Amino acid sequence: MALARAHRPFQFVTASYITRIERQRALTVGELRDGLESCSDESIFHHTFQSLGQHHFLTEGFSNDFAQWALAGLNRPRLAEQLAGLDVRAYCSLSDLRVDLLRVVDDFCRTYPDEAVREAFEAFHFCASVEVTVPLGREAWTLEEFRALLERCGHASFHFHFLVSRLRLQLESNDFSQWFVEELGLERLAQLANRIDIVTHTLDGAKATLARLIDRELAA
Amino acid sequence: MTGAATAPRAMTLDDYVPLLGPQEIDELRAIAAPLAGRSVQMVNSTAVGGGVAEILNRLIPLIQELGLAPRWDVMTGGNDFFEVTKAFHNALHGGPYDPRPQDFETFLAYSEQNRARLAFDAEFTVIHDPQPAALIDARSGTSGHWIWRCHIDLSRPNRDVWEFLRPFVCRYDGALFSAPDFARQLPIPQYLVYPCIDPLSDKNRDLEPETVAAIADRFGIDRARPIVAQISRFDRLKDPIGVLRAYQIVKRYTDLQLVLAGGGASDDPEGESVLAEVRDAAEGDPDVHILSLPPWSAIEINALQRASTIIVQKSLREGFGLTVTEALWKKQPVVASAVGGIPAQVIHKHTGLLAHSVEGTAYQIRFLLSHPALARKLGEQGHEHVREHFLITSNVRRYLTLFLGMS
């Protein structure tokens, strides 16, 4: 099966982002709530999916910008924990993620109304990611070719195919797993790849795990 | 590698491969490919000296190597122009200033002279800082993309100066700021572009341990005991007295030394008085090393940062704080104030520790001195953070992405 040739090659792409500074800012939890309600989808993306990719080298305790601000800017560890508990891998849509972020912040405001108006050490500035994608001009037709090209895949490209793809595919999957199944018929490899925990791995670590899974598949 | 200052040479992208890996450089080339041959014009007000010229000196050759056609033009002006623009600069930072009508006239007259002197035909024109901001008058029709890159902190600008500049800024296609807090209410998109350091410069490149040791010895610093350092200009906004107070608190518990090193004292009257105040406050403590360094001390600064156990940046206000970037790049644990661009670099408990007071700074220093493994981890993660976001190559990538996004 590992020697199968795809009908459609895997085309490696990289994504690059420029950060747009938005108008919303928050000095209190209440203002964070208002910002979460009114900010753009690109802003939700920036502070969650994109932030996780940008801080991939942190494997303990970093989940998203909102949680980090609740901890460092507001000194509210309880709220920070709950916001950090939202795993971006569980979301295929930014609107669903926004609903859950709002739910956590609303619950906090209801439970601790006094704390909702307390000012932070520093403001939270809403930003948004403007994405540009560029083909890398590399195509894999077989798993062997894919494995070789994976070595040359940088952080941004891996993050784009492995994590951001969920939003594009609207599936709890990723570009790699989809290709393994649809083009090579490698269901098991696809499942194992999709289970790699990007939150507790660095991007390099996740890539190395994927490479090991492929090596095992090729050796089988 | 030696400790001697190297003659500057234009670095190539391949020089960065050992630091960043071939993948990252490959990606830069791929992102640049659709922009091949496109013209870029950068305009600022000085060819030498200052952070902007330093960045452009490194940026232009790299953009050129990537296949674009960059050009760097420098605005010219008489002393009267630069006196006005310096006053504008300080006023935009929030300093007191009562502009006279002739100041604005001088500014506009030199802008007009430069508009007539320079050619503006690039597809992407990037105007750096307020001095050349009025060159937007040279824009013809809707051709090309014009971007204003503001390197200064505009969070509390002098109202008169900002109201004068704002109509010019509003005519650009976008504005770039170094921190979200520096952005203003404008009808144009505003983007975040961090300043950057060059990991291959004398101030940041790797040094042999013997070089670091020799320089520490030359300044009489005992390498066997902990060294806490703030390497920064002698400026009240950098709060060197606050650092000294924090050191004095920590000294009750740990036998450590403090290094306060910086330049600017000889040519800056305020710097000299701050330096004198710091010396007075140190009261002859032999474990406090106050070093006034000349401007050509890149290797010394590099070595002092590397010789330190903890780097402190206890600023009361800060632009971005590239001294923090330099320390993080050297894998040093950092304790810094949560002001300006510092929180973007020091992610509390991940890439360093933030503090909000003298007592807080002292506590975080004590904590790190007692937890060396954590200090090492923060340093390692800080290095990765800089590698990802604050190097010259990231700066190139951001410009390319911006150009692609605009075209």
XYZ file of C-alpha atoms in Angstrom:
627
model
C 0.000 0.000 0.000
C 2.866 2.332 0.840
C 4.081 2.063 -2.745
C 0.769 3.322 -4.176
C 0.960 6.273 -6.534
C -1.522 9.079 -6.075
C -3.803 10.339 -8.833
C -3.384 13.814 -7.381
C -0.032 14.840 -5.887
C 0.408 16.429 -2.496
C 1.410 20.011 -3.184
C 3.331 21.720 -0.414
C 2.308 25.288 0.238
C 3.541 27.823 2.754
C 1.505 30.504 4.424
C 2.790 33.825 5.559
C 0.943 36.277 7.744
C 1.022 39.988 8.337
C -0.651 41.190 11.513
C -3.277 43.898 11.170
C -3.868 45.970 14.292
C -7.616 46.187 14.947
C -9.579 48.912 16.667
C -10.794 46.880 19.652
C -8.816 46.819 22.848
C -9.637 45.554 26.323
C -8.535 46.643 29.763
C -11.053 44.515 31.672
C -12.661 41.108 31.283
C -15.897 42.865 30.351
C -14.137 44.687 27.525
C -12.536 41.438 26.425
C -16.024 39.998 26.164
C -17.208 42.923 24.016
C -14.164 42.574 21.793
C -14.688 38.847 21.363
C -18.240 39.506 20.283
C -17.434 42.183 17.716
C -13.978 41.266 16.370
C -13.431 39.739 12.962
C -12.969 36.019 12.305
C -9.393 36.852 11.278
C -8.899 38.218 14.766
C -10.187 35.047 16.455
C -7.877 33.110 14.126
C -4.912 35.337 14.938
C -5.190 34.943 18.688
C -5.795 31.188 18.644
C -4.708 29.135 15.604
C -2.040 31.548 14.481
C -0.773 32.266 17.980
C -0.343 28.563 18.662
C 1.770 28.289 15.517
C 3.805 31.352 16.400
C 4.545 30.010 19.871
C 4.974 26.382 18.881
C 8.252 26.167 20.798
C 6.328 26.528 24.083
C 5.045 23.109 25.044
C 3.744 23.842 28.517
C 0.902 26.097 29.396
C 0.574 28.208 26.270
C -2.642 27.806 24.370
C -3.884 31.115 23.061
C -3.393 34.869 23.492
C -6.616 35.357 25.455
C -5.533 32.852 28.115
C -2.042 34.339 28.271
C -3.450 37.827 28.796
C -5.849 36.599 31.502
C -2.811 35.218 33.330
C -0.095 37.822 32.738
C -2.159 40.958 32.095
C -5.064 40.376 34.471
C -3.620 37.948 37.015
C -6.759 35.785 36.764
C -5.424 32.207 36.662
C -8.874 30.636 36.893
C -10.089 32.420 33.779
C -6.755 31.745 32.078
C -7.074 28.036 32.741
C -10.551 27.875 31.294
C -9.599 29.823 28.187
C -6.488 27.672 27.736
C -8.663 24.575 28.018
C -10.247 25.318 24.634
C -8.262 23.125 22.259
C -8.191 24.629 18.772
C -7.940 21.122 17.328
C -11.535 20.560 18.322
C -12.751 23.372 16.059
C -13.366 23.398 12.337
C -15.051 26.764 12.392
C -14.004 30.066 13.881
C -17.579 30.959 14.767
C -17.838 27.849 16.971
C -14.591 28.813 18.660
C -15.846 32.347 19.214
C -19.039 31.017 20.825
C -17.029 28.938 23.292
C -14.614 31.757 24.101
C -17.579 33.998 24.806
C -19.221 31.314 26.944
C -16.118 31.024 29.150
C -15.799 34.781 29.564
C -19.551 35.213 30.179
C -19.493 32.519 32.865
C -16.580 34.273 34.554
C -18.313 37.665 34.452
C -21.494 36.189 35.939
C -19.648 34.331 38.680
C -17.253 37.147 39.580
C -18.974 40.409 38.576
C -16.517 42.530 40.593
C -13.543 41.058 38.817
C -15.053 41.693 35.405
C -14.473 45.417 35.770
C -11.020 45.313 37.369
C -8.340 46.878 35.186
C -5.472 44.853 33.798
C -1.756 45.711 34.093
C -1.694 46.106 30.340
C -4.337 46.314 27.614
C -5.217 43.478 25.282
C -5.044 44.655 21.677
C -7.094 42.756 19.161
C -5.158 41.983 16.012
C -5.966 39.998 12.896
C -3.933 37.791 10.599
C -3.867 38.578 6.899
C -2.868 35.354 5.183
C -0.896 34.959 1.970
C -0.301 31.456 0.627
C 2.463 30.580 -1.794
C 3.117 27.218 -3.477
C 6.546 25.833 -2.692
C 6.735 24.079 -6.071
C 7.155 20.659 -4.456
C 4.886 17.732 -5.271
C 4.772 14.232 -3.822
C 3.126 11.412 -5.775
C 4.076 8.585 -3.411
C 4.577 8.183 0.323
C 8.342 7.939 -0.222
C 8.356 11.232 -2.066
C 6.155 12.764 0.616
C 8.555 11.583 3.329
C 11.513 13.146 1.532
C 9.729 16.450 1.041
C 8.500 16.514 4.647
C 12.136 16.988 5.665
C 12.176 20.246 3.692
C 8.891 21.488 5.141
C 9.350 24.612 7.324
C 7.333 25.594 10.390
C 4.870 27.811 8.535
C 4.166 25.207 5.878
C 3.695 22.427 8.450
C 1.413 24.614 10.569
C -0.649 25.509 7.494
C -1.129 21.893 6.362
C -1.474 20.330 9.785
C -3.505 22.819 11.812
C -4.956 25.652 9.727
C -6.262 23.096 7.220
C -9.026 22.149 9.666
C -10.725 25.461 8.987
C -10.375 25.082 5.237
C -11.459 21.426 5.143
C -14.183 21.985 7.772
C -13.149 18.571 9.087
C -11.415 17.386 12.239
C -8.554 16.329 10.053
C -5.607 17.840 8.222
C -4.204 18.063 4.698
C -1.719 15.238 5.265
C -4.257 12.774 6.634
C -6.749 13.629 3.903
C -4.163 12.919 1.234
C -3.041 9.680 2.885
C -6.626 8.402 2.824
C -7.933 9.803 -0.430
C -4.904 9.277 -2.615
C -2.957 6.431 -1.011
C -5.713 4.596 0.858
C -3.692 4.708 4.090
C -6.503 4.999 6.626
C -4.478 3.915 9.661
C -1.594 6.274 8.939
C -4.084 9.092 8.453
C -5.669 8.417 11.845
C -2.344 8.210 13.653
C -1.136 11.422 12.027
C -4.293 13.205 13.028
C -3.799 12.190 16.656
C -0.469 13.998 16.987
C -1.016 16.563 19.728
C 0.162 19.899 18.384
C -0.505 21.644 21.712
C 1.990 19.561 23.679
C 4.484 19.163 20.821
C 6.621 21.784 19.173
C 6.064 21.969 15.409
C 9.441 20.278 14.986
C 8.354 17.581 17.434
C 5.056 17.048 15.617
C 6.867 16.847 12.292
C 9.347 14.326 13.685
C 6.478 12.196 15.009
C 4.792 12.260 11.614
C 8.084 11.276 9.965
C 8.401 8.306 12.352
C 4.865 7.172 11.556
C 5.604 7.310 7.842
C 8.892 5.442 8.272
C 7.026 2.710 10.111
C 4.443 2.567 7.334
C 7.136 2.367 4.668
C 8.961 -0.369 6.561
C 5.810 -2.454 7.028
C 35.569 33.351 15.796
C 37.518 36.099 17.505
C 36.594 39.034 19.626
C 37.872 41.606 17.164
C 35.283 43.751 15.409
C 34.772 42.498 11.885
C 34.599 44.741 8.845
C 30.951 44.979 7.851
C 30.053 42.989 4.765
C 26.708 42.361 3.177
C 25.373 39.066 4.479
C 23.752 36.672 2.071
C 20.740 34.501 2.797
C 22.983 31.443 2.914
C 24.810 32.975 5.871
C 21.589 32.603 7.877
C 21.033 28.914 7.048
C 23.105 27.591 9.989
C 20.974 29.645 12.386
C 17.531 29.215 10.857
C 17.704 26.004 8.863
C 17.402 25.648 5.091
C 13.596 25.318 5.255
C 13.060 28.846 6.487
C 15.330 30.327 3.834
C 13.656 28.179 1.141
C 10.310 29.568 2.256
C 11.606 33.131 2.024
C 12.686 32.476 -1.549
C 9.275 30.970 -2.371
C 7.419 33.936 -0.907
C 9.643 36.339 -2.840
C 9.255 34.513 -6.161
C 5.937 36.141 -7.171
C 7.506 39.532 -6.447
C 10.555 39.024 -8.687
C 11.574 42.215 -10.434
C 9.077 44.379 -8.533
C 10.503 47.708 -7.474
C 10.685 48.811 -3.834
C 11.771 52.229 -2.646
C 12.717 52.858 0.960
C 13.059 56.467 2.099
C 14.385 57.652 5.448
C 16.300 60.634 6.725
C 19.769 59.296 7.470
C 22.178 56.898 5.791
C 24.278 56.213 8.868
C 23.627 56.078 12.572
C 20.358 55.201 14.189
C 18.353 52.024 14.216
C 16.455 52.621 10.976
C 19.606 53.043 8.874
C 21.076 49.971 10.569
C 18.033 47.883 9.616
C 17.898 49.214 6.038
C 21.595 48.498 5.578
C 20.841 44.825 6.243
C 17.381 44.662 4.697
C 18.099 46.106 1.252
C 20.779 43.559 0.206
C 18.585 40.649 1.351
C 15.540 41.926 -0.564
C 17.760 42.399 -3.600
C 19.133 38.870 -3.296
C 15.542 37.614 -3.268
C 14.991 39.063 -6.729
C 13.171 42.311 -6.026
C 14.544 45.651 -7.162
C 14.993 47.743 -4.012
C 16.282 51.287 -3.848
C 17.144 53.307 -0.758
C 16.856 57.085 -0.865
C 17.825 59.413 1.936
C 16.057 62.694 2.503
C 18.334 65.712 2.677
C 17.879 68.885 4.650
C 19.679 71.678 6.445
C 20.246 71.972 10.174
C 17.018 73.923 10.479
C 15.084 70.955 9.059
C 16.697 68.426 11.354
C 16.212 70.662 14.389
C 12.511 70.764 13.593
C 12.265 67.028 12.910
C 14.147 66.230 16.113
C 11.693 68.407 18.018
C 8.827 66.633 16.228
C 10.349 63.280 17.103
C 10.557 64.096 20.809
C 7.086 65.625 20.776
C 5.595 62.553 19.131
C 7.153 60.503 21.912
C 5.148 62.631 24.311
C 7.740 65.246 25.276
C 6.760 68.889 25.825
C 6.899 71.059 22.688
C 5.205 74.239 21.605
C 5.653 74.361 17.837
C 5.955 77.688 16.010
C 4.266 78.207 12.619
C 7.664 78.517 10.945
C 8.571 75.013 12.164
C 5.801 73.570 10.012
C 6.837 75.816 7.102
C 10.438 74.581 7.352
C 9.232 70.992 7.403
C 7.082 71.485 4.306
C 9.739 73.455 2.408
C 12.305 70.656 2.743
C 9.688 68.035 1.908
C 8.956 69.920 -1.299
C 12.685 70.143 -2.149
C 13.086 66.399 -1.691
C 9.912 65.667 -3.610
C 11.391 67.539 -6.569
C 14.831 65.936 -6.165
C 13.859 62.270 -5.798
C 12.114 59.977 -8.274
C 9.058 58.155 -6.992
C 8.177 55.465 -9.472
C 8.432 52.253 -7.426
C 5.580 49.800 -7.036
C 6.083 49.796 -3.280
C 7.247 52.957 -1.574
C 8.028 52.676 2.125
C 8.518 55.967 3.932
C 10.221 55.619 7.290
C 9.268 57.838 10.227
C 7.829 61.359 10.363
C 10.684 63.258 8.657
C 9.762 62.207 5.089
C 6.035 61.633 5.775
C 4.936 64.591 3.606
C 6.603 63.024 0.563
C 3.227 61.380 -0.013
C 2.617 64.575 -2.014
C 4.770 62.958 -4.705
C 2.252 60.210 -5.237
C 0.705 60.466 -8.661
C -2.809 59.145 -9.066
C -3.340 55.648 -7.742
C -0.120 54.139 -9.059
C 2.044 52.143 -6.690
C 1.503 51.304 -3.048
C 2.610 53.766 -0.387
C 3.334 52.608 3.134
C 4.297 54.681 6.155
C 6.592 52.852 8.578
C 6.564 54.518 11.984
C 9.410 53.356 14.216
C 8.465 55.536 17.161
C 6.002 55.200 20.002
C 2.929 57.232 19.016
C 0.809 56.213 21.967
C 0.958 59.673 23.591
C 1.902 62.130 20.832
C 2.008 65.903 21.109
C -1.361 66.900 19.744
C -0.209 69.821 17.548
C 2.492 67.807 15.825
C 0.309 64.763 15.322
C -2.596 66.834 13.963
C -0.155 68.355 11.473
C 1.186 64.977 10.325
C -2.040 63.005 10.423
C -3.502 64.266 7.100
C -0.339 63.123 5.325
C -0.412 59.716 7.029
C -4.077 59.220 6.112
C -3.168 59.330 2.404
C -0.966 56.237 2.607
C -2.266 52.751 1.817
C -1.180 51.464 5.186
C 0.882 52.252 8.267
C 3.312 49.964 10.083
C 3.900 50.146 13.831
C 6.274 48.317 16.178
C 3.630 47.516 18.812
C -0.199 47.530 18.809
C -0.140 50.158 21.535
C 1.656 52.595 19.215
C -1.114 52.580 16.599
C -3.507 55.544 16.244
C -7.090 55.906 15.115
C -6.587 56.142 11.352
C -8.794 55.447 8.342
C -6.093 53.247 6.780
C -5.064 49.698 7.718
C -2.389 49.520 10.391
C -0.032 46.579 10.608
C 2.357 45.240 13.187
C 5.979 44.968 12.104
C 8.415 44.265 14.897
C 11.873 45.796 14.873
C 14.611 43.237 14.529
C 18.190 42.348 15.298
C 20.767 40.807 13.029
C 22.109 37.606 14.595
C 25.284 37.949 12.538
C 26.170 41.461 13.692
C 29.022 42.053 16.136
C 26.508 42.794 18.865
C 24.770 39.454 18.485
C 27.021 36.895 16.842
C 28.436 34.000 18.830
C 31.560 34.746 20.830
C 34.183 32.334 22.075
C 33.944 31.826 25.873
C 37.527 33.123 26.154
C 36.492 36.402 24.564
C 33.568 36.765 26.967
C 35.834 35.959 29.911
C 38.552 38.381 28.801
C 36.086 41.259 28.457
C 34.450 40.544 31.828
C 37.908 40.424 33.402
C 38.872 43.688 31.733
C 35.948 45.395 33.474
C 36.872 43.787 36.816
C 33.765 41.610 36.958
C 34.030 38.466 39.069
C 32.745 35.596 36.923
C 32.513 33.256 39.916
C 29.574 35.115 41.445
C 26.136 35.868 39.933
C 26.003 38.895 37.642
C 22.805 40.843 37.100
C 23.079 43.388 34.300
C 21.103 46.127 32.656
C 22.759 47.125 29.395
C 20.974 50.273 28.355
C 21.476 54.003 27.873
C 21.832 56.066 31.072
C 18.372 57.522 30.745
C 15.804 58.081 33.504
C 13.189 56.210 31.472
C 15.410 53.109 31.708
C 15.261 53.517 35.506
C 18.871 52.593 36.400
C 18.245 53.779 39.965
C 15.319 51.361 40.168
C 17.611 48.554 39.028
C 20.096 49.534 41.718
C 17.347 49.458 44.369
C 16.235 46.008 43.188
C 19.852 44.809 43.351
C 20.181 46.158 46.904
C 17.115 44.158 47.951
C 18.463 40.957 46.367
C 21.909 41.576 47.887
C 20.404 40.917 51.330
C 19.926 37.296 50.292
C 22.570 36.590 47.644
C 26.155 37.637 47.071
C 25.758 39.070 43.584
C 27.136 41.852 41.398
C 25.335 44.437 39.328
C 26.506 45.701 35.950
C 24.947 48.885 34.624
C 26.468 49.471 31.215
C 25.456 51.858 28.500
C 26.474 54.643 26.222
C 25.254 58.118 25.491
C 26.786 59.798 28.536
C 29.485 61.798 26.765
C 27.293 63.488 24.158
C 24.058 63.717 26.077
C 23.899 66.208 28.964
C 21.023 64.372 30.601
C 22.853 61.055 30.217
C 25.801 62.481 32.073
C 23.675 63.695 34.971
C 21.859 60.344 35.162
C 25.222 58.591 35.196
C 26.326 60.840 38.074
C 23.105 60.105 39.983
C 23.619 56.364 39.549
C 27.208 56.618 40.774
C 26.044 58.573 43.832
C 23.297 56.062 44.556
C 25.736 53.139 44.326
C 27.702 54.699 47.219
C 30.961 53.102 46.149
C 29.653 49.530 46.376
C 32.507 47.526 44.774
C 30.025 44.974 43.450
C 28.261 47.593 41.351
C 30.020 48.044 38.000
C 28.903 51.214 36.251
C 30.313 51.217 32.736
C 29.975 54.124 30.353
C 30.718 52.566 26.985
C 31.669 54.382 23.766
C 29.511 53.851 20.655
C 31.930 51.337 19.127
C 31.421 48.803 21.930
C 29.319 46.190 20.099
C 31.594 43.284 21.054
C 31.823 44.491 24.664
C 28.031 44.708 24.924
C 27.731 41.257 23.375
C 30.237 39.840 25.877
C 28.671 41.540 28.909
C 25.248 40.193 27.957
C 26.690 36.706 27.581
C 28.662 36.916 30.845
C 25.560 37.826 32.860
C 23.490 35.454 34.944
C 20.304 37.507 34.504
C 19.551 40.470 32.256
C 17.231 43.154 33.583
C 15.408 45.842 31.617
C 13.500 47.844 34.176
C 12.273 50.595 31.848
C 9.518 52.967 32.907
C 8.697 53.552 29.240
C 10.094 51.750 26.271
C 9.833 51.812 22.503
C 10.378 48.201 21.661
C 13.401 47.336 23.772
C 15.886 45.742 21.394
C 18.269 45.227 24.342
C 15.733 42.653 25.542
C 15.743 41.028 22.102
C 19.542 40.856 22.203
C 19.528 39.225 25.636
C 16.870 36.682 24.680
C 18.781 35.788 21.530
C 21.763 34.965 23.764
C 19.533 32.571 25.756
C 19.760 34.734 28.850
C 16.972 34.752 31.443
C 15.342 38.175 31.426
C 13.429 40.133 34.056
C 11.788 43.164 32.461
C 9.068 45.743 32.939
C 5.745 45.189 31.217
C 5.953 48.385 29.138
C 6.076 49.265 25.422
C 7.129 46.381 23.211
C 8.588 44.305 26.057
C 5.521 42.092 26.720
C 5.605 41.032 23.056
C 9.068 39.637 23.729
C 8.881 38.560 27.346
C 5.924 36.223 27.541
C 5.563 35.968 31.290
C 6.761 32.616 32.646
C 7.513 31.372 29.124
C 10.321 33.497 27.705
C 11.171 35.548 30.790
C 9.563 37.205 33.772
C 7.698 40.502 33.847
C 7.709 42.893 36.781
C 5.824 46.076 37.619
C 7.906 47.580 40.453
C 11.314 47.645 42.139
C 10.135 45.040 44.631
C 8.695 42.864 41.865
C 11.932 43.081 39.910
C 13.916 42.100 43.010
C 11.601 39.170 43.682
C 11.863 37.836 40.118
C 15.671 38.121 40.224
C 15.752 36.192 43.512
C 13.399 33.598 42.094
C 15.523 33.006 38.999
C 18.765 32.897 40.992
C 17.233 30.131 43.118
C 15.842 28.230 40.122
C 18.661 27.990 37.591
C 16.988 25.190 35.626
C 13.922 27.350 35.070
C 16.161 30.301 34.195
C 17.872 28.159 31.555
C 14.536 27.038 30.158
C 13.250 30.614 29.898
C 16.476 31.535 28.117
C 16.130 28.676 25.632
C 12.505 29.551 24.921
C 13.353 33.234 24.642
C 15.948 32.384 22.027
C 13.365 30.444 20.005
C 10.912 33.312 20.323
C 13.462 35.737 18.877
C 14.408 33.257 16.152
C 10.773 33.057 15.132
C 9.827 36.739 15.311
C 12.548 39.297 15.826
C 15.393 38.556 13.420
C 16.167 40.459 10.228
C 14.899 37.482 8.197
C 11.472 37.734 9.881
C 11.477 41.404 8.971
C 12.146 40.541 5.316
C 9.334 37.994 5.420
C 6.880 40.534 6.826
C 7.682 43.072 4.132
C 7.309 40.444 1.408
C 3.986 39.309 2.867
C 2.774 42.875 3.049
C 3.757 43.522 -0.576
C 2.030 40.311 -1.682
C -1.049 41.178 0.328
C -1.222 44.653 -1.211
C -0.622 43.649 -4.817
